[in-house]
Short mmCIF file of C-alpha atoms in Angstrom, two decimals:
data_model
loop_
_atom_site.label_atom_id
_atom_site.label_comp_id
_atom_site.label_asym_id
_atom_site.label_seq_id
_atom_site.Cartn_x
_atom_site.Cartn_y
_atom_site.Cartn_z
CA MET A 1 48.11 -25.49 71.05
CA SER A 2 50.84 -28.15 71.03
CA LEU A 3 53.08 -29.52 68.27
CA ILE A 4 51.25 -31.06 65.30
CA ASN A 5 53.31 -34.03 64.13
CA SER A 6 54.31 -34.42 60.49
CA TRP A 7 55.66 -37.37 58.55
CA VAL A 8 58.51 -35.00 57.60
CA ALA A 9 60.62 -35.96 60.62
CA SER A 10 62.73 -32.79 60.79
CA ALA A 11 59.56 -30.73 61.32
CA ASN A 12 58.90 -32.34 64.71
CA ALA A 13 61.86 -30.95 66.66
CA ALA A 14 60.74 -28.51 69.35
CA ASN A 15 63.24 -25.83 68.28
CA HIS A 16 62.84 -26.18 64.51
CA PRO A 17 61.40 -22.99 62.97
CA PHE A 18 59.20 -24.77 60.41
CA PRO A 19 56.89 -27.34 62.04
CA LEU A 20 53.46 -28.26 60.68
CA ASN A 21 52.08 -25.55 62.98
CA ASN A 22 53.87 -22.93 60.86
CA LEU A 23 53.70 -23.69 57.10
CA PRO A 24 55.22 -20.39 55.89
CA TYR A 25 55.10 -19.39 52.23
CA GLY A 26 58.10 -18.56 50.04
CA VAL A 27 59.44 -18.64 46.50
CA PHE A 28 62.43 -20.84 45.69
CA SER A 29 64.44 -22.17 42.81
CA THR A 30 66.94 -24.97 42.37
CA GLU A 31 69.87 -25.15 39.96
CA ASP A 32 68.67 -24.58 36.38
CA GLY A 33 65.05 -24.45 37.57
CA GLU A 34 62.43 -21.73 37.41
CA PRO A 35 61.24 -20.11 40.67
CA HIS A 36 58.26 -21.89 42.21
CA CYS A 37 55.97 -21.19 45.15
CA GLY A 38 56.88 -23.36 48.10
CA VAL A 39 55.97 -24.11 51.71
CA ALA A 40 58.64 -24.75 54.34
CA ILE A 41 58.19 -27.96 56.33
CA GLY A 42 61.12 -28.97 58.52
CA ASP A 43 64.31 -28.91 56.46
CA MET A 44 62.36 -29.29 53.24
CA ILE A 45 60.24 -27.21 50.86
CA LEU A 46 57.02 -28.54 49.39
CA ASP A 47 56.82 -27.45 45.75
CA ILE A 48 53.35 -25.92 45.67
CA THR A 49 53.51 -24.95 42.00
CA THR A 50 54.05 -28.57 41.00
CA ALA A 51 51.54 -29.86 43.58
CA GLU A 52 48.87 -27.67 42.01
CA ALA A 53 49.86 -28.69 38.47
CA GLU A 54 49.54 -32.37 39.45
CA GLY A 55 46.12 -31.84 41.03
CA LEU A 56 47.14 -32.35 44.65
CA ILE A 57 46.05 -28.80 45.50
CA VAL A 58 42.95 -27.32 43.85
CA LEU A 59 41.52 -24.18 45.44
CA THR A 60 39.91 -22.26 42.56
CA ASP A 61 38.97 -22.82 38.93
CA GLU A 62 42.11 -21.00 37.79
CA PRO A 63 45.66 -21.81 38.97
CA LEU A 64 47.01 -19.70 41.83
CA PHE A 65 50.62 -20.84 41.89
CA ASP A 66 51.79 -20.75 38.28
CA LEU A 67 53.57 -17.43 38.86
CA PRO A 68 56.59 -17.02 41.19
CA PHE A 69 54.86 -14.96 43.89
CA TRP A 70 52.01 -15.47 46.34
CA ASN A 71 49.87 -12.48 45.36
CA PRO A 72 47.21 -14.49 43.47
CA LEU A 73 46.46 -16.48 46.63
CA MET A 74 46.66 -13.37 48.82
CA GLU A 75 43.96 -11.55 46.89
CA GLN A 76 41.54 -14.51 47.27
CA GLY A 77 40.88 -13.64 50.90
CA PRO A 78 40.61 -15.47 54.23
CA ALA A 79 38.34 -18.35 53.14
CA VAL A 80 40.78 -19.55 50.48
CA TRP A 81 43.76 -18.91 52.80
CA ALA A 82 42.14 -21.22 55.34
CA ALA A 83 41.34 -23.83 52.68
CA LEU A 84 44.99 -24.01 51.60
CA ARG A 85 46.20 -24.34 55.18
CA ALA A 86 43.73 -27.17 55.82
CA ARG A 87 44.82 -28.96 52.64
CA LEU A 88 48.50 -28.64 53.52
CA ASN A 89 47.80 -30.08 56.96
CA SER A 90 46.06 -33.08 55.42
CA LEU A 91 48.98 -33.66 53.01
CA LEU A 92 51.78 -33.28 55.55
CA ALA A 93 50.32 -34.55 58.83
CA ASP A 94 51.62 -37.77 60.33
CA GLY A 95 49.64 -40.65 58.86
CA SER A 96 48.59 -38.82 55.70
CA GLU A 97 47.31 -41.24 53.06
CA GLU A 98 48.86 -39.05 50.36
CA GLN A 99 52.45 -39.15 51.65
CA GLY A 100 53.58 -41.20 48.67
CA GLN A 101 52.33 -38.58 46.22
CA VAL A 102 53.73 -35.65 48.19
CA GLU A 103 57.18 -37.00 49.01
CA PRO A 104 58.59 -36.60 45.45
CA LEU A 105 57.63 -32.90 45.59
CA LEU A 106 59.91 -32.12 48.55
CA VAL A 107 63.12 -30.16 47.92
CA ALA A 108 65.89 -29.76 50.50
CA GLN A 109 66.15 -26.16 51.69
CA SER A 110 69.94 -26.51 51.47
CA ASP A 111 69.57 -27.00 47.69
CA ALA A 112 67.28 -24.01 47.16
CA GLU A 113 67.79 -20.33 46.44
CA MET A 114 65.15 -18.06 47.95
CA HIS A 115 63.49 -15.15 46.16
CA LEU A 116 61.09 -12.38 47.17
CA PRO A 117 57.98 -14.26 48.30
CA PHE A 118 55.51 -11.71 46.94
CA ALA A 119 55.37 -8.84 44.50
CA VAL A 120 55.55 -5.71 46.65
CA SER A 121 52.87 -3.30 45.52
CA GLU A 122 53.71 -0.34 47.75
CA TYR A 123 55.74 0.10 50.94
CA THR A 124 54.96 2.24 53.98
CA ASP A 125 57.20 2.42 57.02
CA PHE A 126 56.02 3.50 60.45
CA TYR A 127 57.59 5.00 63.56
CA ALA A 128 55.45 3.13 66.05
CA GLY A 129 57.83 1.75 68.70
CA ARG A 130 57.53 3.77 71.91
CA HIS A 131 61.02 3.11 73.26
CA HIS A 132 62.69 3.78 69.90
CA ALA A 133 60.80 7.05 69.46
CA GLN A 134 61.62 8.07 73.03
CA ASN A 135 65.32 7.27 72.57
CA VAL A 136 65.71 9.04 69.24
CA GLY A 137 63.67 12.03 70.39
CA THR A 138 65.76 12.33 73.55
CA MET A 139 68.98 12.28 71.53
CA PHE A 140 67.91 15.10 69.24
CA ARG A 141 65.37 17.15 71.22
CA GLY A 142 65.92 16.28 74.87
CA PRO A 143 63.74 14.07 77.09
CA GLU A 144 61.11 16.74 77.68
CA ASN A 145 60.39 17.00 73.92
CA ALA A 146 61.22 13.43 72.90
CA LEU A 147 57.81 12.51 71.48
CA PRO A 148 56.08 14.79 68.95
CA PRO A 149 52.65 15.98 70.16
CA ASN A 150 50.82 13.66 67.73
CA TRP A 151 52.81 10.51 68.52
CA LEU A 152 50.54 9.15 71.26
CA HIS A 153 47.44 9.64 69.09
CA ILE A 154 48.31 8.31 65.61
CA PRO A 155 50.84 5.89 64.11
CA ILE A 156 53.31 8.13 62.26
CA GLY A 157 54.66 6.85 58.95
CA TYR A 158 56.07 7.72 55.54
CA ASN A 159 55.78 6.25 52.06
CA GLY A 160 58.91 4.31 51.11
CA ARG A 161 60.23 2.62 47.99
CA ALA A 162 58.71 -0.73 46.98
CA SER A 163 61.44 -1.01 44.32
CA SER A 164 64.10 -1.15 47.05
CA VAL A 165 62.63 -4.16 48.90
CA VAL A 166 64.98 -7.16 48.60
CA VAL A 167 65.02 -10.70 49.95
CA SER A 168 67.35 -11.84 52.71
CA GLY A 169 70.85 -12.62 51.50
CA THR A 170 70.99 -9.70 49.06
CA ASP A 171 74.12 -7.60 49.53
CA ILE A 172 73.59 -3.92 50.33
CA ARG A 173 75.76 -1.19 48.79
CA ARG A 174 76.76 1.74 51.01
CA PRO A 175 74.95 4.74 49.50
CA TRP A 176 76.18 8.16 48.48
CA GLY A 177 74.20 11.19 49.54
CA GLN A 178 74.25 14.82 50.51
CA LEU A 179 75.75 15.24 53.99
CA LYS A 180 76.38 18.30 56.12
CA SER A 181 78.56 18.28 59.20
CA PRO A 182 77.84 20.88 61.91
CA ASP A 183 81.33 22.36 61.43
CA HIS A 184 80.84 22.97 57.69
CA ASP A 185 78.89 25.79 56.07
CA ARG A 186 77.85 23.78 53.02
CA PRO A 187 76.84 20.18 52.37
CA ALA A 188 78.97 17.73 50.41
CA PHE A 189 78.14 14.71 48.25
CA LEU A 190 79.84 11.73 49.92
CA PRO A 191 79.28 8.08 50.88
CA SER A 192 77.21 7.69 54.03
CA ARG A 193 79.40 7.42 57.14
CA ARG A 194 76.63 6.51 59.60
CA PHE A 195 74.86 3.58 57.97
CA ASP A 196 72.46 1.72 60.24
CA ILE A 197 69.79 -0.94 60.56
CA GLU A 198 66.31 -0.91 62.03
CA LEU A 199 64.86 -4.12 63.47
CA GLU A 200 61.25 -4.29 62.33
CA MET A 201 58.39 -6.59 61.45
CA GLY A 202 56.60 -6.26 58.12
CA ALA A 203 52.86 -6.84 57.70
CA ILE A 204 51.60 -7.86 54.25
CA VAL A 205 48.20 -6.78 52.96
CA GLY A 206 46.30 -9.65 51.38
CA THR A 207 42.77 -8.42 50.78
CA PRO A 208 42.63 -5.03 49.04
CA SER A 209 40.37 -2.25 50.31
CA GLU A 210 38.75 0.96 49.06
CA GLY A 211 38.18 3.77 51.54
CA PRO A 212 38.46 3.71 55.33
CA ILE A 213 38.37 0.36 57.12
CA SER A 214 38.13 -0.45 60.82
CA VAL A 215 40.90 -1.93 62.93
CA GLN A 216 39.13 -5.31 62.88
CA GLU A 217 38.71 -5.18 59.10
CA ALA A 218 42.38 -4.25 58.79
CA ASP A 219 43.40 -7.22 60.90
CA ASP A 220 41.24 -9.48 58.73
CA ASN A 221 42.94 -8.11 55.59
CA ILE A 222 46.50 -8.86 56.74
CA PHE A 223 47.86 -12.02 55.10
CA GLY A 224 51.03 -12.54 57.12
CA TYR A 225 54.27 -11.19 58.50
CA VAL A 226 57.99 -11.08 57.69
CA LEU A 227 61.10 -9.82 59.46
CA LEU A 228 62.15 -6.46 58.03
CA ASN A 229 65.41 -4.51 58.13
CA ASP A 230 64.96 -0.85 57.25
CA TRP A 231 68.54 0.07 56.29
CA SER A 232 69.07 3.74 57.18
CA ALA A 233 71.74 6.32 56.33
CA ARG A 234 71.59 8.44 59.48
CA ASP A 235 73.81 11.25 58.22
CA ILE A 236 71.80 11.64 55.02
CA GLN A 237 68.63 11.54 57.11
CA ALA A 238 69.85 14.20 59.53
CA TRP A 239 70.35 16.72 56.71
CA GLU A 240 67.28 15.95 54.58
CA TYR A 241 64.47 15.11 57.01
CA GLN A 242 63.14 18.61 57.72
CA PRO A 243 60.41 19.49 56.93
CA LEU A 244 59.00 16.37 55.23
CA GLY A 245 60.80 13.47 56.92
CA PRO A 246 62.93 10.61 55.57
CA PHE A 247 63.58 10.34 51.84
CA GLN A 248 66.88 9.17 50.33
CA ALA A 249 68.19 8.02 53.71
CA LYS A 250 65.68 5.18 53.58
CA ALA A 251 65.68 4.45 49.85
CA THR A 252 68.82 2.29 49.58
CA ALA A 253 67.25 -1.03 50.56
CA THR A 254 64.71 -2.75 52.79
CA SER A 255 65.49 -6.42 53.44
CA ILE A 256 62.80 -8.94 54.33
CA SER A 257 62.98 -12.56 55.46
CA PRO A 258 62.25 -15.16 52.75
CA TRP A 259 59.19 -16.78 54.35
CA ILE A 260 55.75 -15.24 54.94
CA VAL A 261 54.48 -16.48 58.28
CA THR A 262 50.71 -16.44 58.07
CA LYS A 263 48.44 -14.79 60.59
CA ALA A 264 46.91 -18.23 61.25
CA ALA A 265 50.27 -19.62 62.39
CA LEU A 266 50.72 -16.69 64.78
CA GLU A 267 47.21 -16.85 66.25
CA PRO A 268 48.28 -18.61 69.51
CA PHE A 269 50.76 -15.80 70.22
CA ARG A 270 48.43 -12.80 70.15
CA CYS A 271 48.92 -10.25 72.92
CA ASP A 272 47.72 -6.76 73.82
CA THR A 273 49.36 -3.46 72.99
CA PRO A 274 50.94 -1.60 75.96
CA ALA A 275 48.96 0.62 78.32
CA ARG A 276 48.24 4.08 76.86
CA GLU A 277 48.58 7.55 78.37
CA HIS A 278 45.79 8.87 76.16
CA GLU A 279 42.73 7.07 74.91
CA LEU A 280 42.82 6.63 71.15
CA LEU A 281 40.03 7.98 68.97
CA ASP A 282 37.31 5.45 68.26
CA HIS A 283 38.50 4.50 64.77
CA LEU A 284 41.93 3.43 66.14
CA LYS A 285 40.92 1.72 69.40
CA ASP A 286 42.10 -1.81 70.08
CA CYS A 287 39.42 -4.44 69.43
CA GLY A 288 41.26 -7.34 71.02
CA PRO A 289 44.85 -8.59 71.19
CA MET A 290 46.46 -7.29 67.99
CA LEU A 291 50.18 -7.73 68.68
CA TYR A 292 52.20 -10.95 68.83
CA ASP A 293 54.69 -12.38 71.33
CA ILE A 294 57.66 -12.84 68.99
CA ASP A 295 61.23 -12.85 70.29
CA LEU A 296 63.59 -10.88 68.05
CA SER A 297 67.35 -10.51 67.88
CA VAL A 298 70.11 -8.88 65.81
CA THR A 299 73.63 -10.15 65.22
CA MET A 300 76.60 -8.39 63.64
CA ALA A 301 79.51 -10.27 62.06
CA PRO A 302 82.60 -8.45 60.71
CA ALA A 303 83.92 -9.91 57.46
CA GLY A 304 85.26 -13.45 58.04
CA LYS A 305 84.60 -13.34 61.79
CA PRO A 306 81.99 -14.79 64.14
CA ALA A 307 78.75 -12.97 64.88
CA THR A 308 77.91 -11.08 68.06
CA THR A 309 74.34 -10.70 69.29
CA ILE A 310 73.92 -6.94 69.70
CA ALA A 311 70.21 -6.73 70.53
CA ARG A 312 67.31 -8.82 71.82
CA THR A 313 63.73 -7.58 72.07
CA ASN A 314 60.13 -8.60 71.34
CA TYR A 315 57.42 -7.53 68.91
CA ASN A 316 55.09 -7.04 71.89
CA GLN A 317 56.90 -3.73 72.57
CA MET A 318 55.10 -1.96 69.73
CA TYR A 319 52.76 0.89 70.72
CA TYR A 320 50.57 0.44 67.63
CA SER A 321 49.69 -2.88 65.99
CA ALA A 322 49.91 -3.52 62.26
CA ALA A 323 46.09 -3.53 62.16
CA GLN A 324 45.99 -0.04 63.66
CA GLN A 325 48.66 1.13 61.23
CA LEU A 326 46.71 -0.26 58.28
CA ALA A 327 43.42 1.19 59.53
CA HIS A 328 45.03 4.62 59.98
CA HIS A 329 46.54 4.39 56.48
CA THR A 330 43.05 4.11 55.00
CA THR A 331 41.40 7.02 56.87
CA SER A 332 41.99 9.47 54.00
CA GLY A 333 40.29 7.10 51.57
CA CYS A 334 43.65 5.71 50.45
CA PRO A 335 43.11 2.37 48.64
CA MET A 336 45.27 -0.50 49.90
CA ASN A 337 46.43 -3.15 47.45
CA THR A 338 47.28 -6.82 47.61
CA GLY A 339 51.01 -6.95 48.28
CA ASP A 340 51.29 -3.67 50.17
CA LEU A 341 54.02 -3.92 52.81
CA LEU A 342 53.81 -2.08 56.15
CA GLY A 343 56.99 -1.74 58.21
CA SER A 344 56.30 -1.65 61.94
CA GLY A 345 58.97 0.87 62.82
CA THR A 346 62.02 0.05 64.91
CA ILE A 347 61.26 -2.38 67.73
CA SER A 348 63.15 -1.48 70.90
CA GLY A 349 62.59 -2.39 74.53
CA PRO A 350 63.09 -0.36 77.71
CA THR A 351 66.73 -1.38 78.35
CA LYS A 352 69.91 -0.82 76.32
CA PRO A 353 70.32 -4.48 75.17
CA GLU A 354 66.80 -4.27 73.71
CA ARG A 355 67.46 -1.38 71.33
CA GLY A 356 66.73 -2.24 67.71
CA SER A 357 69.13 0.13 65.94
CA LEU A 358 72.81 1.06 66.18
CA LEU A 359 71.78 4.70 66.50
CA GLU A 360 70.27 3.79 69.87
CA LEU A 361 72.78 1.13 70.88
CA SER A 362 75.72 3.52 70.41
CA TRP A 363 73.67 6.56 71.46
CA GLY A 364 74.39 8.43 68.28
CA GLY A 365 77.99 7.17 68.15
CA LYS A 366 78.94 8.42 71.62
CA GLU A 367 78.94 4.94 73.20
CA PRO A 368 80.46 2.45 70.70
CA LEU A 369 79.61 -1.25 71.06
CA THR A 370 82.33 -3.80 71.71
CA LEU A 371 81.80 -7.01 69.72
CA ASP A 372 82.85 -10.47 70.89
CA THR A 373 85.79 -10.17 68.50
CA GLY A 374 87.09 -7.15 70.45
CA GLU A 375 86.26 -4.71 67.65
CA THR A 376 84.05 -1.69 68.28
CA ARG A 377 81.17 -0.32 66.23
CA SER A 378 79.12 2.85 66.30
CA PHE A 379 77.59 2.20 62.88
CA ILE A 380 78.00 -0.48 60.20
CA GLU A 381 81.39 -0.87 58.56
CA ASP A 382 82.02 -2.30 55.09
CA GLY A 383 81.96 -6.09 55.13
CA ASP A 384 79.73 -6.35 58.21
CA THR A 385 76.85 -8.82 57.98
CA LEU A 386 73.70 -8.00 59.93
CA THR A 387 71.18 -10.75 60.65
CA LEU A 388 67.69 -10.39 62.11
CA THR A 389 65.98 -13.45 63.60
CA GLY A 390 62.55 -13.97 65.11
CA SER A 391 60.58 -16.80 66.67
CA ALA A 392 57.48 -17.50 68.75
CA LYS A 393 57.62 -20.37 71.24
CA GLY A 394 54.64 -22.71 71.60
CA ASP A 395 54.04 -25.95 73.50
CA GLY A 396 56.79 -28.14 72.09
CA TYR A 397 57.19 -26.16 68.86
CA THR A 398 58.67 -22.97 67.41
CA ILE A 399 57.33 -20.62 64.75
CA GLY A 400 60.24 -19.06 62.83
CA PHE A 401 60.65 -16.71 59.88
CA GLY A 402 64.05 -17.63 58.49
CA ASP A 403 66.94 -15.20 58.85
CA CYS A 404 66.84 -11.68 57.42
CA THR A 405 70.45 -11.08 56.43
CA GLY A 406 72.44 -8.50 54.50
CA THR A 407 76.13 -7.70 54.06
CA LEU A 408 77.27 -4.11 53.54
CA LEU A 409 79.46 -3.59 50.47
CA PRO A 410 81.74 -0.55 50.07
CA ALA A 411 80.38 2.52 48.35
CA LEU A 412 81.12 2.85 44.65
CA ASP A 413 84.16 4.97 43.87
CA ASP A 414 82.00 7.01 41.49
CA PRO A 415 78.25 6.35 41.64
CA TYR A 416 77.75 7.94 38.20
CA LYS A 417 80.40 5.96 36.37
CA ARG A 418 78.88 3.37 34.05
#
């Protein structure tokens, strides 16, 4: 597929993240205005809430965009998703007869504040990147025991906190927690000293399900994808994780990018999962290309200073696809809801510059990074801004997600003081 031209001129640049081929969904507001559903096109946002109110978009008998989140559309299913995409193409394509009606509904992205694009029902995070799991396992258990026995057979995950999911640009407060150093007999309650990021993708469930579903059905139920930063307090995690895994170490915040990139926009970039050592059981087997070729990167910027790119990798490094993760999630009969968010797990590649967390990049703090500013980092320091970016490159166009950014604020002096 090549670039589809739009009458919105800024959408036609080959490196712009929001061409007509993309049409990602978000929620925005302008000064003194209520949040509305919007679609990014070039440097602008098409106000979908107003377009529906004025009759330019009619998909169902009842309005879908009168609330400031995309869940009502998501639960309609693939036929209505496709109908909206077709209608947007007809409104925004070069030569559209309705340009005059649509143009007044465009808002400059520079004038907009972005909000969470959907109401997060529940959040599950996985541990499904082979290189990340191998690196972390090697650090803590040695290379011969790096992967748990089940890792090559099922996507391992844990249930996280939907209430902690925030949109890009939200500041993150360094958490307090119970820590225990190896040279101390007892734990202490202190601010985290080893605060980290995890570069991930997030898959959003659109169509709900009851009971087990196949990998193909799971893929059909996924509405779209966002960039996801699973902020992680490694020292809290090290003390708490046995025997039940992460808990408070992962509960501080999960940042997502402001735009939902639909599965339809990513269709040209499908690719296969990596070769497997062991054949998966039938209910988890690949049924076609289920991953996507999406370049990813992470930058770190100390307060008031320029950013340094600290990692570059690709979503195609995942061992399990989001469809396999979703299918596995349902095997117990677990219902999945519209707005459920599935974190991919940290995405790392086979070489050091491709590692998607500071834990790996600094090898547990033993090999600090040197930034372009000359400063060194093993983990995040107060005032540092971390930014995740992602894009897929087509024939003369780019599919982008918008940045996923957060700045770390100092821990509270007393977390219980009101």
